């Protein structure tokens, strides 16, 4: 990551921490206040557009959570169905683990 990108990232984090909207002008103001002169305005514009309408704090909190989420059940069963779904997934994972351990009986392909 170049100094320009790094400076713009830090400026965006500072604005988000103060609950201020991230705009190119505000990013550029923070960067100039930090005496960093080699940041081209394109970086502040790109970052502001990329972060537009997004909550940066939520993005930071969900960094390790992965990309996808489970699909919601399509049946009309109500609240009980949503509680049962994670249990079914856990049971399926346990069954898969048992199958994998049964297959590995110490025999190799060329033994």
mmCIF file of C-alpha atoms in Angstrom:
data_model
loop_
_atom_site.group_PDB
_atom_site.id
_atom_site.type_symbol
_atom_site.label_atom_id
_atom_site.label_comp_id
_atom_site.label_asym_id
_atom_site.label_seq_id
_atom_site.Cartn_x
_atom_site.Cartn_y
_atom_site.Cartn_z
ATOM 1 C CA UNK A 1 0.000 0.000 0.000
ATOM 2 C CA UNK A 2 1.410 3.358 -0.990
ATOM 3 C CA UNK A 3 1.713 6.342 1.322
ATOM 4 C CA UNK A 4 -1.158 8.035 -0.500
ATOM 5 C CA UNK A 5 -3.500 5.108 0.066
ATOM 6 C CA UNK A 6 -2.395 4.720 3.654
ATOM 7 C CA UNK A 7 -2.872 8.402 4.454
ATOM 8 C CA UNK A 8 -6.323 8.392 2.865
ATOM 9 C CA UNK A 9 -7.290 5.240 4.777
ATOM 10 C CA UNK A 10 -6.244 6.743 8.087
ATOM 11 C CA UNK A 11 -8.078 9.971 7.301
ATOM 12 C CA UNK A 12 -11.240 7.977 6.530
ATOM 13 C CA UNK A 13 -10.900 6.091 9.816
ATOM 14 C CA UNK A 14 -10.506 9.362 11.721
ATOM 15 C CA UNK A 15 -13.643 10.775 10.125
ATOM 16 C CA UNK A 16 -15.576 7.576 10.835
ATOM 17 C CA UNK A 17 -14.437 7.576 14.450
ATOM 18 C CA UNK A 18 -15.848 11.087 14.871
ATOM 19 C CA UNK A 19 -19.087 10.080 13.058
ATOM 20 C CA UNK A 20 -18.378 12.588 10.290
ATOM 21 C CA UNK A 21 -19.389 11.878 6.692
ATOM 22 C CA UNK A 22 -16.438 10.839 4.518
ATOM 23 C CA UNK A 23 -16.083 13.279 1.625
ATOM 24 C CA UNK A 24 -13.109 14.044 -0.626
ATOM 25 C CA UNK A 25 -12.794 17.564 0.788
ATOM 26 C CA UNK A 26 -12.734 16.380 4.405
ATOM 27 C CA UNK A 27 -10.216 13.660 3.579
ATOM 28 C CA UNK A 28 -7.991 16.172 1.796
ATOM 29 C CA UNK A 29 -8.238 18.589 4.736
ATOM 30 C CA UNK A 30 -7.112 15.914 7.200
ATOM 31 C CA UNK A 31 -4.269 14.812 4.954
ATOM 32 C CA UNK A 32 -3.000 18.378 4.559
ATOM 33 C CA UNK A 33 -3.270 18.917 8.341
ATOM 34 C CA UNK A 34 -0.971 15.916 8.759
ATOM 35 C CA UNK A 35 1.575 17.565 6.430
ATOM 36 C CA UNK A 36 1.391 14.837 3.816
ATOM 37 C CA UNK A 37 1.830 16.529 0.465
ATOM 38 C CA UNK A 38 2.163 13.669 -2.020
ATOM 39 C CA UNK A 39 -1.520 12.553 -2.005
ATOM 40 C CA UNK A 40 -3.284 13.162 -5.296
ATOM 41 C CA UNK A 41 -6.953 14.186 -5.125
ATOM 42 C CA UNK A 42 -7.978 11.068 -7.051
ATOM 43 C CA UNK A 43 -7.299 8.942 -3.959
ATOM 44 C CA UNK A 44 -9.616 10.961 -1.744
ATOM 45 C CA UNK A 45 -12.334 10.860 -4.406
ATOM 46 C CA UNK A 46 -11.995 7.090 -4.853
ATOM 47 C CA UNK A 47 -12.088 6.416 -1.129
ATOM 48 C CA UNK A 48 -15.062 8.723 -0.582
ATOM 49 C CA UNK A 49 -17.030 7.051 -3.372
ATOM 50 C CA UNK A 50 -16.133 3.556 -2.149
ATOM 51 C CA UNK A 51 -17.212 4.354 1.408
ATOM 52 C CA UNK A 52 -20.322 6.319 0.458
ATOM 53 C CA UNK A 53 -23.332 5.059 2.393
ATOM 54 C CA UNK A 54 -21.316 2.479 4.325
ATOM 55 C CA UNK A 55 -20.729 2.323 8.044
ATOM 56 C CA UNK A 56 -16.978 1.997 8.418
ATOM 57 C CA UNK A 57 -17.223 0.937 12.060
ATOM 58 C CA UNK A 58 -19.453 -2.006 11.123
ATOM 59 C CA UNK A 59 -17.037 -2.948 8.365
ATOM 60 C CA UNK A 60 -14.185 -3.056 10.874
ATOM 61 C CA UNK A 61 -16.175 -5.114 13.347
ATOM 62 C CA UNK A 62 -17.093 -7.691 10.699
ATOM 63 C CA UNK A 63 -13.681 -8.149 9.122
ATOM 64 C CA UNK A 64 -13.332 -11.821 10.046
ATOM 65 C CA UNK A 65 -16.954 -12.809 9.668
ATOM 66 C CA UNK A 66 -16.682 -13.916 6.054
ATOM 67 C CA UNK A 67 -18.524 -12.811 2.968
ATOM 68 C CA UNK A 68 -21.750 -14.757 2.792
ATOM 69 C CA UNK A 69 -24.584 -15.349 5.139
ATOM 70 C CA UNK A 70 -27.020 -18.226 5.349
ATOM 71 C CA UNK A 71 -30.225 -17.897 3.390
ATOM 72 C CA UNK A 72 -33.407 -17.363 5.353
ATOM 73 C CA UNK A 73 -35.912 -20.223 5.430
ATOM 74 C CA UNK A 74 -38.628 -19.809 2.824
ATOM 75 C CA UNK A 75 -41.378 -21.658 4.669
ATOM 76 C CA UNK A 76 -44.103 -20.003 6.704
ATOM 77 C CA UNK A 77 -43.252 -21.905 9.857
ATOM 78 C CA UNK A 78 -42.515 -18.796 11.915
ATOM 79 C CA UNK A 79 -39.896 -18.305 14.624
ATOM 80 C CA UNK A 80 -39.405 -21.986 15.410
ATOM 81 C CA UNK A 81 -37.957 -22.721 11.984
ATOM 82 C CA UNK A 82 -35.208 -20.143 12.331
ATOM 83 C CA UNK A 83 -34.090 -21.626 15.625
ATOM 84 C CA UNK A 84 -34.030 -25.191 14.292
ATOM 85 C CA UNK A 85 -31.987 -24.391 11.195
ATOM 86 C CA UNK A 86 -28.624 -23.867 12.979
ATOM 87 C CA UNK A 87 -29.093 -27.106 14.906
ATOM 88 C CA UNK A 88 -29.689 -29.033 11.676
ATOM 89 C CA UNK A 89 -26.543 -27.578 10.174
ATOM 90 C CA UNK A 90 -24.540 -28.581 13.248
ATOM 91 C CA UNK A 91 -25.928 -32.118 13.073
ATOM 92 C CA UNK A 92 -25.051 -32.382 9.382
ATOM 93 C CA UNK A 93 -21.511 -31.220 10.089
ATOM 94 C CA UNK A 94 -21.143 -33.836 12.816
ATOM 95 C CA UNK A 95 -22.343 -36.559 10.441
ATOM 96 C CA UNK A 96 -19.894 -35.433 7.774
ATOM 97 C CA UNK A 97 -17.048 -35.516 10.286
ATOM 98 C CA UNK A 98 -17.981 -39.073 11.268
ATOM 99 C CA UNK A 99 -17.995 -40.173 7.634
ATOM 100 C CA UNK A 100 -14.589 -38.648 7.044
ATOM 101 C CA UNK A 101 -13.135 -40.374 10.088
ATOM 102 C CA UNK A 102 -14.587 -43.732 8.966
ATOM 103 C CA UNK A 103 -12.916 -43.440 5.586
ATOM 104 C CA UNK A 104 -9.472 -42.904 7.105
ATOM 105 C CA UNK A 105 -8.726 -46.386 8.426
ATOM 106 C CA UNK A 106 -4.985 -46.243 7.965
ATOM 107 C CA UNK A 107 -4.966 -47.761 4.507
ATOM 108 C CA UNK A 108 -3.249 -45.889 1.729
ATOM 109 C CA UNK A 109 -4.098 -45.967 -1.940
ATOM 110 C CA UNK A 110 -1.010 -47.966 -2.863
ATOM 111 C CA UNK A 111 -0.599 -50.167 0.240
#
